[in-house]
Each structure stands twice: as structure tokens, then as C-alpha cells.
Amino acid sequence: MSNAVDRGQVEEVNAEFYAAFEEGDYDRMSAVWADGPYASGVSCVHPGWAMLRGRDEVLRSWALIMANTGYIQFVLTDVQTSVYGDQAVITCNENILTAEEGTDSGFLAGGSIVSTNVFVRYDGEWRLLLHHGSPILNGTEEE
């Protein structure tokens, strides 16, 4: 399989990760994350949180976050994809818009997160092994 094909497949799984979050769909989110022999190595750092380790702990965090998120939309910028055999890394900026349901004020918050997503290929399928998001503080982004 060519590197371009692998990059495309990894980018599709990455897009599914963000779509699952936007839709608040736990089943879709669960399907994105690595399992089997990789389940114990699954890790996630949500902005401002401590490291979460293990598939079950990571998925519990997503269930909690999605249950408490009314509306969220991601616009990804500066997306860089690298494939190294059966591992891949995507780095990007997550430009986020959120709103609280039932308000007339529209979008209540926006922000930017710099994100690293690490994927593994297992049984021919790319799955997310690590998500690490860190906030970009105003004025610290390179211009």
C-alpha cells in the first residue's frame, strides 16, 4: 500500500474522530479508538486534564465530555500527516466554536487547541492510540 493511500486512510479516521465528537456519538467515538492488544496503551490528554490511560478510562472521559457539550464545531488548520509503517501522527490546530443550547446569544465561546493524534494499524485498520490537546493561549501562536 502506498504512503499516500495510508495518509488518506489515517486522515479519514482522524476526521471521524472529530465528527463523532461534534455529533456526541459515543459508539462512533468508541470505534475510532484502538483496542485489542493496544487497549492498555490508549492515552488521552484533554486540555487542562491529567493524562488518562487505558481504553476504558479514555472512553469514560469522552462519554462525560459529550454528555455535557451542547454544541461544538471544529475547524482544523495546519494539518500535518506522517506515516511510519503501522504508526501515523497527525498534528493540527483545532479551532473550536461552542454554544450553549437554548440561548439566543449564539456562539458563546471559541478557542484554539494544538493537537497531536497518534494512530496504529491493527488488523488492517487505522485506530487512534493517543490524543493530546493543549490550549493555545492568546498571543503565543507564531505569526
Short mmCIF file of N, CA, C and O in Angstrom, two decimals:
data_model
loop_
_atom_site.label_atom_id
_atom_site.label_comp_id
_atom_site.label_asym_id
_atom_site.label_seq_id
_atom_site.Cartn_x
_atom_site.Cartn_y
_atom_site.Cartn_z
N MET A 1 0.85 -1.18 0.00
CA MET A 1 0.00 0.00 0.00
C MET A 1 0.89 1.24 0.00
O MET A 1 1.89 1.29 0.70
N SER A 2 0.52 2.20 -0.75
CA SER A 2 1.37 3.39 -0.86
C SER A 2 1.19 4.30 0.35
O SER A 2 0.17 4.27 1.03
N ASN A 3 2.20 5.11 0.58
CA ASN A 3 2.15 6.06 1.68
C ASN A 3 0.99 7.05 1.52
O ASN A 3 0.36 7.44 2.49
N ALA A 4 0.70 7.44 0.26
CA ALA A 4 -0.41 8.37 0.01
C ALA A 4 -1.74 7.73 0.40
O ALA A 4 -2.61 8.38 0.98
N VAL A 5 -1.90 6.44 0.11
CA VAL A 5 -3.13 5.73 0.48
C VAL A 5 -3.24 5.65 1.99
O VAL A 5 -4.29 5.91 2.58
N ASP A 6 -2.12 5.29 2.64
CA ASP A 6 -2.11 5.23 4.11
C ASP A 6 -2.46 6.58 4.72
O ASP A 6 -3.28 6.67 5.64
N ARG A 7 -1.86 7.66 4.19
CA ARG A 7 -2.16 9.00 4.71
C ARG A 7 -3.64 9.31 4.58
O ARG A 7 -4.26 9.84 5.50
N GLY A 8 -4.21 8.99 3.44
CA GLY A 8 -5.64 9.23 3.22
C GLY A 8 -6.50 8.46 4.21
O GLY A 8 -7.48 8.98 4.75
N GLN A 9 -6.14 7.20 4.47
CA GLN A 9 -6.91 6.39 5.41
C GLN A 9 -6.80 6.93 6.83
O GLN A 9 -7.80 6.99 7.56
N VAL A 10 -5.60 7.32 7.23
CA VAL A 10 -5.41 7.88 8.57
C VAL A 10 -6.20 9.19 8.70
O VAL A 10 -6.85 9.43 9.72
N GLU A 11 -6.16 10.01 7.68
CA GLU A 11 -6.89 11.28 7.72
C GLU A 11 -8.40 11.05 7.80
O GLU A 11 -9.11 11.82 8.44
N GLU A 12 -8.90 9.97 7.18
CA GLU A 12 -10.33 9.64 7.29
C GLU A 12 -10.68 9.28 8.73
O GLU A 12 -11.73 9.70 9.25
N VAL A 13 -9.84 8.50 9.40
CA VAL A 13 -10.10 8.13 10.80
C VAL A 13 -10.01 9.37 11.68
O VAL A 13 -10.82 9.56 12.59
N ASN A 14 -9.06 10.24 11.41
CA ASN A 14 -8.94 11.49 12.16
C ASN A 14 -10.21 12.33 12.00
O ASN A 14 -10.75 12.86 12.98
N ALA A 15 -10.71 12.44 10.77
CA ALA A 15 -11.95 13.19 10.52
C ALA A 15 -13.13 12.55 11.26
O ALA A 15 -13.99 13.25 11.81
N GLU A 16 -13.16 11.22 11.32
CA GLU A 16 -14.23 10.52 12.02
C GLU A 16 -14.17 10.81 13.52
O GLU A 16 -15.21 10.96 14.18
N PHE A 17 -12.97 10.91 14.07
CA PHE A 17 -12.80 11.26 15.49
C PHE A 17 -13.49 12.60 15.79
O PHE A 17 -14.29 12.71 16.73
N TYR A 18 -13.22 13.61 14.98
CA TYR A 18 -13.81 14.92 15.22
C TYR A 18 -15.32 14.92 14.92
O TYR A 18 -16.09 15.56 15.64
N ALA A 19 -15.75 14.18 13.91
CA ALA A 19 -17.18 14.10 13.59
C ALA A 19 -17.94 13.42 14.74
O ALA A 19 -19.04 13.86 15.11
N ALA A 20 -17.36 12.37 15.30
CA ALA A 20 -18.00 11.68 16.43
C ALA A 20 -18.17 12.63 17.61
O ALA A 20 -19.21 12.64 18.27
N PHE A 21 -17.15 13.44 17.87
CA PHE A 21 -17.21 14.41 18.96
C PHE A 21 -18.28 15.46 18.67
O PHE A 21 -19.13 15.75 19.53
N GLU A 22 -18.27 16.02 17.48
CA GLU A 22 -19.26 17.03 17.12
C GLU A 22 -20.69 16.50 17.25
O GLU A 22 -21.59 17.22 17.68
N GLU A 23 -20.90 15.25 16.87
CA GLU A 23 -22.23 14.65 16.93
C GLU A 23 -22.57 14.10 18.32
O GLU A 23 -23.70 13.69 18.56
N GLY A 24 -21.59 14.03 19.20
CA GLY A 24 -21.82 13.46 20.53
C GLY A 24 -22.18 11.99 20.45
O GLY A 24 -22.97 11.49 21.24
N ASP A 25 -21.56 11.28 19.51
CA ASP A 25 -21.90 9.88 19.24
C ASP A 25 -20.85 8.95 19.88
O ASP A 25 -19.76 8.75 19.33
N TYR A 26 -21.21 8.40 21.02
CA TYR A 26 -20.29 7.55 21.77
C TYR A 26 -19.88 6.31 20.97
O TYR A 26 -18.70 5.91 21.01
N ASP A 27 -20.80 5.69 20.27
CA ASP A 27 -20.47 4.48 19.51
C ASP A 27 -19.45 4.77 18.42
O ASP A 27 -18.50 4.01 18.21
N ARG A 28 -19.62 5.89 17.71
CA ARG A 28 -18.65 6.28 16.70
C ARG A 28 -17.30 6.60 17.34
O ARG A 28 -16.26 6.23 16.81
N MET A 29 -17.32 7.30 18.47
CA MET A 29 -16.09 7.63 19.18
C MET A 29 -15.37 6.35 19.60
O MET A 29 -14.17 6.20 19.42
N SER A 30 -16.11 5.42 20.14
CA SER A 30 -15.53 4.16 20.59
C SER A 30 -14.88 3.39 19.44
O SER A 30 -13.81 2.80 19.60
N ALA A 31 -15.50 3.43 18.27
CA ALA A 31 -14.99 2.70 17.11
C ALA A 31 -13.68 3.28 16.59
O ALA A 31 -12.91 2.58 15.94
N VAL A 32 -13.40 4.53 16.89
CA VAL A 32 -12.18 5.19 16.41
C VAL A 32 -10.95 4.75 17.22
O VAL A 32 -9.85 4.65 16.69
N TRP A 33 -11.14 4.47 18.50
CA TRP A 33 -10.02 4.21 19.40
C TRP A 33 -9.51 2.78 19.29
O TRP A 33 -10.29 1.84 19.10
N ALA A 34 -8.21 2.62 19.47
CA ALA A 34 -7.56 1.31 19.41
C ALA A 34 -8.08 0.40 20.53
O ALA A 34 -8.48 0.87 21.60
N ASP A 35 -8.08 -0.89 20.23
CA ASP A 35 -8.47 -1.87 21.25
C ASP A 35 -7.57 -3.09 21.10
O ASP A 35 -6.46 -2.98 20.59
N GLY A 36 -8.06 -4.26 21.53
CA GLY A 36 -7.25 -5.47 21.45
C GLY A 36 -5.95 -5.28 22.21
O GLY A 36 -5.94 -4.77 23.34
N PRO A 37 -4.82 -5.65 21.60
CA PRO A 37 -3.54 -5.57 22.31
C PRO A 37 -3.11 -4.13 22.61
O PRO A 37 -2.21 -3.90 23.40
N TYR A 38 -3.76 -3.15 21.99
CA TYR A 38 -3.41 -1.75 22.20
C TYR A 38 -4.27 -1.08 23.27
O TYR A 38 -4.02 0.07 23.63
N ALA A 39 -5.30 -1.75 23.78
CA ALA A 39 -6.26 -1.13 24.70
C ALA A 39 -5.59 -0.51 25.92
O ALA A 39 -5.94 0.60 26.33
N SER A 40 -4.63 -1.18 26.50
CA SER A 40 -3.99 -0.65 27.71
C SER A 40 -3.08 0.54 27.40
O SER A 40 -2.80 1.36 28.27
N GLY A 41 -2.64 0.67 26.14
CA GLY A 41 -1.78 1.78 25.75
C GLY A 41 -2.51 3.00 25.28
O GLY A 41 -1.90 4.05 25.04
N VAL A 42 -3.83 2.92 25.14
CA VAL A 42 -4.63 4.08 24.73
C VAL A 42 -4.45 5.18 25.78
O VAL A 42 -4.52 4.92 26.98
N SER A 43 -4.17 6.41 25.30
CA SER A 43 -3.93 7.53 26.20
C SER A 43 -4.58 8.79 25.65
O SER A 43 -4.72 8.94 24.44
N CYS A 44 -4.94 9.68 26.56
CA CYS A 44 -5.58 10.92 26.14
C CYS A 44 -5.27 12.02 27.16
O CYS A 44 -5.32 11.77 28.37
N VAL A 45 -4.94 13.20 26.63
CA VAL A 45 -4.80 14.39 27.47
C VAL A 45 -5.75 15.43 26.91
O VAL A 45 -5.54 15.97 25.83
N HIS A 46 -6.84 15.65 27.64
CA HIS A 46 -7.75 16.74 27.31
C HIS A 46 -7.11 18.03 27.83
O HIS A 46 -6.41 18.00 28.84
N PRO A 47 -7.36 19.16 27.17
CA PRO A 47 -6.76 20.42 27.64
C PRO A 47 -7.05 20.67 29.12
O PRO A 47 -8.21 20.65 29.55
N GLY A 48 -5.99 20.83 29.89
CA GLY A 48 -6.14 21.11 31.32
C GLY A 48 -6.34 19.89 32.20
O GLY A 48 -6.44 20.03 33.42
N TRP A 49 -6.40 18.70 31.62
CA TRP A 49 -6.61 17.48 32.39
C TRP A 49 -5.28 16.75 32.59
O TRP A 49 -4.32 16.96 31.85
N ALA A 50 -5.28 15.84 33.56
CA ALA A 50 -4.16 14.93 33.73
C ALA A 50 -4.24 13.85 32.65
O ALA A 50 -5.28 13.66 32.02
N MET A 51 -3.15 13.13 32.45
CA MET A 51 -3.10 12.04 31.49
C MET A 51 -4.10 10.94 31.87
O MET A 51 -4.17 10.55 33.04
N LEU A 52 -4.87 10.49 30.90
CA LEU A 52 -5.77 9.36 31.08
C LEU A 52 -5.15 8.17 30.34
O LEU A 52 -4.70 8.31 29.20
N ARG A 53 -5.16 7.01 30.98
CA ARG A 53 -4.54 5.83 30.38
C ARG A 53 -5.51 4.66 30.37
O ARG A 53 -6.23 4.45 31.34
N GLY A 54 -5.48 3.92 29.28
CA GLY A 54 -6.33 2.75 29.12
C GLY A 54 -7.61 3.10 28.38
O GLY A 54 -8.18 4.17 28.59
N ARG A 55 -8.00 2.22 27.48
CA ARG A 55 -9.17 2.46 26.63
C ARG A 55 -10.42 2.78 27.45
O ARG A 55 -11.15 3.72 27.14
N ASP A 56 -10.69 2.01 28.50
CA ASP A 56 -11.91 2.22 29.28
C ASP A 56 -11.94 3.60 29.93
O ASP A 56 -12.96 4.30 29.88
N GLU A 57 -10.81 4.02 30.53
CA GLU A 57 -10.76 5.33 31.19
C GLU A 57 -10.92 6.45 30.16
O GLU A 57 -11.64 7.42 30.39
N VAL A 58 -10.26 6.31 29.01
CA VAL A 58 -10.35 7.33 27.97
C VAL A 58 -11.78 7.44 27.45
O VAL A 58 -12.33 8.54 27.31
N LEU A 59 -12.42 6.31 27.18
CA LEU A 59 -13.79 6.36 26.66
C LEU A 59 -14.78 6.88 27.69
O LEU A 59 -15.73 7.58 27.35
N ARG A 60 -14.55 6.60 28.98
CA ARG A 60 -15.41 7.19 30.02
C ARG A 60 -15.31 8.71 29.98
O ARG A 60 -16.30 9.42 30.13
N SER A 61 -14.09 9.23 29.76
CA SER A 61 -13.93 10.69 29.71
C SER A 61 -14.70 11.27 28.54
O SER A 61 -15.32 12.33 28.66
N TRP A 62 -14.66 10.59 27.38
CA TRP A 62 -15.40 11.10 26.22
C TRP A 62 -16.90 11.05 26.46
O TRP A 62 -17.62 11.97 26.05
N ALA A 63 -17.39 10.01 27.11
CA ALA A 63 -18.82 9.94 27.42
C ALA A 63 -19.22 11.12 28.29
O ALA A 63 -20.25 11.77 28.05
N LEU A 64 -18.41 11.44 29.30
CA LEU A 64 -18.69 12.56 30.20
C LEU A 64 -18.65 13.89 29.43
O LEU A 64 -19.56 14.72 29.56
N ILE A 65 -17.62 14.09 28.63
CA ILE A 65 -17.49 15.34 27.88
C ILE A 65 -18.64 15.51 26.90
O ILE A 65 -19.27 16.57 26.83
N MET A 66 -18.96 14.47 26.16
CA MET A 66 -20.02 14.58 25.15
C MET A 66 -21.39 14.78 25.80
O MET A 66 -22.22 15.51 25.26
N ALA A 67 -21.60 14.19 26.97
CA ALA A 67 -22.88 14.36 27.67
C ALA A 67 -23.06 15.79 28.16
O ALA A 67 -24.18 16.24 28.39
N ASN A 68 -21.95 16.52 28.31
CA ASN A 68 -22.01 17.88 28.85
C ASN A 68 -21.64 18.95 27.82
O ASN A 68 -21.33 20.08 28.19
N THR A 69 -21.67 18.59 26.54
CA THR A 69 -21.34 19.53 25.47
C THR A 69 -22.57 19.71 24.59
O THR A 69 -23.00 18.75 23.94
N GLY A 70 -23.13 20.91 24.61
CA GLY A 70 -24.33 21.16 23.80
C GLY A 70 -24.03 21.21 22.32
O GLY A 70 -24.61 20.49 21.52
N TYR A 71 -23.13 22.08 21.94
CA TYR A 71 -22.76 22.25 20.53
C TYR A 71 -21.27 22.50 20.46
O TYR A 71 -20.73 23.31 21.22
N ILE A 72 -20.62 21.80 19.54
CA ILE A 72 -19.20 22.02 19.32
C ILE A 72 -18.91 21.79 17.85
O ILE A 72 -19.48 20.89 17.23
N GLN A 73 -18.06 22.65 17.30
CA GLN A 73 -17.66 22.52 15.90
C GLN A 73 -16.15 22.74 15.83
O GLN A 73 -15.62 23.66 16.47
N PHE A 74 -15.49 21.90 15.03
CA PHE A 74 -14.04 22.01 14.85
C PHE A 74 -13.72 22.44 13.43
O PHE A 74 -14.27 21.90 12.48
N VAL A 75 -12.83 23.40 13.31
CA VAL A 75 -12.23 23.75 12.03
C VAL A 75 -10.74 23.48 12.21
O VAL A 75 -10.07 24.15 13.00
N LEU A 76 -10.26 22.46 11.51
CA LEU A 76 -8.86 22.06 11.65
C LEU A 76 -7.99 22.84 10.68
O LEU A 76 -8.32 22.97 9.50
N THR A 77 -6.87 23.36 11.18
CA THR A 77 -5.91 24.06 10.32
C THR A 77 -4.52 23.51 10.59
O THR A 77 -4.29 22.84 11.61
N ASP A 78 -3.61 23.81 9.69
CA ASP A 78 -2.21 23.38 9.79
C ASP A 78 -2.12 21.87 10.06
O ASP A 78 -1.36 21.43 10.91
N VAL A 79 -2.89 21.09 9.30
CA VAL A 79 -2.91 19.64 9.47
C VAL A 79 -1.68 19.04 8.78
O VAL A 79 -1.43 19.29 7.61
N GLN A 80 -0.91 18.29 9.54
CA GLN A 80 0.29 17.61 9.04
C GLN A 80 0.16 16.12 9.35
O GLN A 80 -0.05 15.75 10.51
N THR A 81 0.29 15.28 8.32
CA THR A 81 0.14 13.83 8.48
C THR A 81 1.44 13.15 8.09
O THR A 81 1.98 13.41 7.02
N SER A 82 1.93 12.27 8.97
CA SER A 82 3.12 11.48 8.70
C SER A 82 2.81 10.03 9.00
O SER A 82 2.20 9.72 10.04
N VAL A 83 3.22 9.13 8.10
CA VAL A 83 3.00 7.70 8.29
C VAL A 83 4.36 7.02 8.38
O VAL A 83 5.25 7.26 7.56
N TYR A 84 4.51 6.16 9.39
CA TYR A 84 5.74 5.41 9.62
C TYR A 84 5.38 3.93 9.75
O TYR A 84 5.19 3.45 10.86
N GLY A 85 5.21 3.26 8.63
CA GLY A 85 4.82 1.84 8.68
C GLY A 85 3.42 1.70 9.22
O GLY A 85 2.46 2.17 8.62
N ASP A 86 3.30 1.06 10.39
CA ASP A 86 2.00 0.83 11.00
C ASP A 86 1.67 1.85 12.09
O ASP A 86 0.77 1.64 12.90
N GLN A 87 2.41 2.97 12.11
CA GLN A 87 2.11 4.07 13.01
C GLN A 87 1.98 5.34 12.18
O GLN A 87 2.61 5.48 11.13
N ALA A 88 1.17 6.25 12.68
CA ALA A 88 0.98 7.53 11.99
C ALA A 88 0.74 8.62 13.02
O ALA A 88 0.21 8.35 14.11
N VAL A 89 1.12 9.85 12.66
CA VAL A 89 0.95 11.00 13.53
C VAL A 89 0.29 12.12 12.73
O VAL A 89 0.71 12.42 11.61
N ILE A 90 -0.76 12.68 13.30
CA ILE A 90 -1.37 13.88 12.73
C ILE A 90 -1.27 14.98 13.77
O ILE A 90 -1.69 14.80 14.92
N THR A 91 -0.72 16.11 13.36
CA THR A 91 -0.71 17.30 14.22
C THR A 91 -1.58 18.34 13.54
O THR A 91 -1.66 18.40 12.31
N CYS A 92 -2.26 19.14 14.34
CA CYS A 92 -3.13 20.17 13.78
C CYS A 92 -3.50 21.18 14.84
O CYS A 92 -3.25 20.98 16.02
N ASN A 93 -4.10 22.27 14.39
CA ASN A 93 -4.74 23.22 15.28
C ASN A 93 -6.24 22.97 15.21
O ASN A 93 -6.80 22.91 14.12
N GLU A 94 -6.86 22.81 16.37
CA GLU A 94 -8.30 22.67 16.45
C GLU A 94 -8.86 24.06 16.78
O GLU A 94 -8.62 24.58 17.86
N ASN A 95 -9.56 24.64 15.84
CA ASN A 95 -10.22 25.92 16.07
C ASN A 95 -11.67 25.59 16.41
O ASN A 95 -12.39 25.03 15.60
N ILE A 96 -12.07 25.90 17.64
CA ILE A 96 -13.31 25.37 18.21
C ILE A 96 -14.33 26.48 18.43
O ILE A 96 -14.00 27.54 18.96
N LEU A 97 -15.56 26.18 18.04
CA LEU A 97 -16.71 27.03 18.35
C LEU A 97 -17.66 26.21 19.20
O LEU A 97 -17.97 25.06 18.87
N THR A 98 -18.13 26.79 20.30
CA THR A 98 -19.11 26.12 21.14
C THR A 98 -20.25 27.07 21.42
O THR A 98 -20.10 28.29 21.38
N ALA A 99 -21.40 26.51 21.71
CA ALA A 99 -22.58 27.29 22.08
C ALA A 99 -23.38 26.50 23.09
O ALA A 99 -23.32 25.27 23.12
N GLU A 100 -24.13 27.21 23.89
CA GLU A 100 -25.00 26.56 24.84
C GLU A 100 -26.39 26.46 24.23
O GLU A 100 -26.91 27.44 23.69
N GLU A 101 -26.96 25.26 24.28
CA GLU A 101 -28.28 25.06 23.68
C GLU A 101 -29.33 25.92 24.39
O GLU A 101 -29.25 26.15 25.58
N GLY A 102 -30.29 26.37 23.61
CA GLY A 102 -31.42 27.10 24.18
C GLY A 102 -31.14 28.55 24.50
O GLY A 102 -31.91 29.17 25.23
N THR A 103 -30.04 29.10 24.00
CA THR A 103 -29.77 30.51 24.26
C THR A 103 -29.92 31.30 22.96
O THR A 103 -29.81 30.76 21.87
N ASP A 104 -30.20 32.58 23.11
CA ASP A 104 -30.31 33.46 21.95
C ASP A 104 -28.99 34.13 21.60
O ASP A 104 -28.89 34.85 20.62
N SER A 105 -27.99 33.89 22.41
CA SER A 105 -26.73 34.61 22.22
C SER A 105 -25.82 34.00 21.16
O SER A 105 -24.78 34.56 20.86
N GLY A 106 -26.21 32.84 20.60
CA GLY A 106 -25.38 32.24 19.56
C GLY A 106 -24.13 31.62 20.13
O GLY A 106 -24.16 31.02 21.20
N PHE A 107 -23.03 31.79 19.41
CA PHE A 107 -21.77 31.19 19.85
C PHE A 107 -21.28 31.89 21.10
O PHE A 107 -21.11 33.10 21.13
N LEU A 108 -21.02 31.10 22.11
CA LEU A 108 -20.60 31.66 23.38
C LEU A 108 -19.10 31.63 23.57
O LEU A 108 -18.57 32.41 24.34
N ALA A 109 -18.43 30.71 22.91
CA ALA A 109 -17.00 30.58 23.15
C ALA A 109 -16.30 30.07 21.90
O ALA A 109 -16.88 29.36 21.08
N GLY A 110 -15.08 30.43 21.81
CA GLY A 110 -14.21 29.92 20.76
C GLY A 110 -12.82 29.80 21.34
O GLY A 110 -12.50 30.43 22.33
N GLY A 111 -12.03 28.95 20.75
CA GLY A 111 -10.68 28.80 21.24
C GLY A 111 -9.88 27.94 20.30
O GLY A 111 -10.42 27.39 19.33
N SER A 112 -8.61 27.84 20.58
CA SER A 112 -7.73 27.03 19.75
C SER A 112 -6.94 26.07 20.62
O SER A 112 -6.48 26.42 21.70
N ILE A 113 -6.81 24.87 20.09
CA ILE A 113 -6.08 23.80 20.74
C ILE A 113 -5.05 23.29 19.73
O ILE A 113 -5.39 23.11 18.56
N VAL A 114 -3.84 23.05 20.17
CA VAL A 114 -2.88 22.36 19.33
C VAL A 114 -2.98 20.88 19.70
O VAL A 114 -3.03 20.54 20.88
N SER A 115 -3.09 20.04 18.69
CA SER A 115 -3.41 18.64 18.94
C SER A 115 -2.44 17.71 18.23
O SER A 115 -2.00 17.97 17.11
N THR A 116 -2.12 16.61 18.92
CA THR A 116 -1.35 15.52 18.34
C THR A 116 -2.19 14.26 18.47
O THR A 116 -2.65 13.92 19.56
N ASN A 117 -2.41 13.59 17.34
CA ASN A 117 -3.14 12.33 17.31
C ASN A 117 -2.23 11.26 16.74
O ASN A 117 -1.69 11.42 15.65
N VAL A 118 -2.03 10.19 17.49
CA VAL A 118 -1.17 9.08 17.08
C VAL A 118 -2.05 7.87 16.79
O VAL A 118 -2.91 7.53 17.60
N PHE A 119 -1.82 7.26 15.65
CA PHE A 119 -2.61 6.13 15.20
C PHE A 119 -1.75 4.89 15.03
O PHE A 119 -0.55 5.00 14.74
N VAL A 120 -2.37 3.72 15.19
CA VAL A 120 -1.72 2.44 14.90
C VAL A 120 -2.60 1.67 13.93
O VAL A 120 -3.83 1.80 13.95
N ARG A 121 -1.94 0.87 13.09
CA ARG A 121 -2.70 0.00 12.19
C ARG A 121 -2.67 -1.40 12.81
O ARG A 121 -1.62 -1.95 13.08
N TYR A 122 -3.86 -1.93 13.04
CA TYR A 122 -4.01 -3.26 13.63
C TYR A 122 -5.08 -4.00 12.84
O TYR A 122 -6.17 -3.46 12.62
N ASP A 123 -4.76 -5.20 12.40
CA ASP A 123 -5.67 -5.99 11.55
C ASP A 123 -6.14 -5.18 10.34
O ASP A 123 -7.30 -5.23 9.95
N GLY A 124 -5.22 -4.39 9.77
CA GLY A 124 -5.51 -3.64 8.56
C GLY A 124 -6.31 -2.37 8.75
O GLY A 124 -6.64 -1.70 7.78
N GLU A 125 -6.63 -2.01 9.99
CA GLU A 125 -7.45 -0.82 10.27
C GLU A 125 -6.64 0.18 11.10
O GLU A 125 -5.96 -0.19 12.05
N TRP A 126 -6.73 1.45 10.72
CA TRP A 126 -6.10 2.51 11.49
C TRP A 126 -7.00 2.88 12.65
O TRP A 126 -8.20 3.07 12.48
N ARG A 127 -6.42 2.96 13.85
CA ARG A 127 -7.17 3.34 15.06
C ARG A 127 -6.36 4.34 15.87
O ARG A 127 -5.13 4.34 15.85
N LEU A 128 -7.06 5.18 16.59
CA LEU A 128 -6.43 6.22 17.41
C LEU A 128 -5.86 5.60 18.68
O LEU A 128 -6.56 4.88 19.40
N LEU A 129 -4.59 5.87 18.95
CA LEU A 129 -3.92 5.37 20.15
C LEU A 129 -3.74 6.47 21.19
O LEU A 129 -3.84 6.23 22.38
N LEU A 130 -3.46 7.69 20.72
CA LEU A 130 -3.19 8.80 21.62
C LEU A 130 -3.76 10.09 21.05
O LEU A 130 -3.58 10.38 19.86
N HIS A 131 -4.47 10.83 21.88
CA HIS A 131 -4.90 12.19 21.55
C HIS A 131 -4.36 13.08 22.65
O HIS A 131 -4.56 12.81 23.84
N HIS A 132 -3.66 14.15 22.26
CA HIS A 132 -3.14 15.10 23.23
C HIS A 132 -3.48 16.50 22.73
O HIS A 132 -3.04 16.91 21.66
N GLY A 133 -4.31 17.20 23.50
CA GLY A 133 -4.70 18.56 23.14
C GLY A 133 -4.23 19.55 24.19
O GLY A 133 -4.41 19.33 25.38
N SER A 134 -3.59 20.62 23.73
CA SER A 134 -3.13 21.68 24.63
C SER A 134 -3.66 23.01 24.15
O SER A 134 -3.61 23.29 22.93
N PRO A 135 -4.16 23.85 25.05
CA PRO A 135 -4.70 25.14 24.61
C PRO A 135 -3.61 26.05 24.07
O PRO A 135 -2.47 26.01 24.53
N ILE A 136 -3.99 26.84 23.09
CA ILE A 136 -3.11 27.88 22.57
C ILE A 136 -3.56 29.17 23.24
O ILE A 136 -4.70 29.61 23.04
N LEU A 137 -2.70 29.73 24.04
CA LEU A 137 -3.05 30.95 24.75
C LEU A 137 -2.90 32.13 23.83
O LEU A 137 -2.03 32.16 22.96
N ASN A 138 -3.74 33.12 23.98
CA ASN A 138 -3.69 34.32 23.12
C ASN A 138 -2.30 34.91 23.11
O ASN A 138 -1.68 35.08 24.16
N GLY A 139 -1.84 35.23 21.93
CA GLY A 139 -0.56 35.90 21.78
C GLY A 139 0.64 35.00 21.77
O GLY A 139 1.76 35.47 21.62
N THR A 140 0.45 33.68 21.93
CA THR A 140 1.61 32.80 21.96
C THR A 140 1.77 32.03 20.64
O THR A 140 2.78 31.38 20.45
N GLU A 141 0.80 32.12 19.76
CA GLU A 141 0.91 31.41 18.49
C GLU A 141 1.85 32.18 17.57
O GLU A 141 1.82 33.40 17.49
N GLU A 142 2.71 31.42 16.87
CA GLU A 142 3.64 32.06 15.94
C GLU A 142 2.87 32.72 14.81
O GLU A 142 1.87 32.22 14.35
N GLU A 143 3.37 33.86 14.37
CA GLU A 143 2.67 34.56 13.30
C GLU A 143 3.44 34.48 12.03
O GLU A 143 4.59 34.31 11.97
#
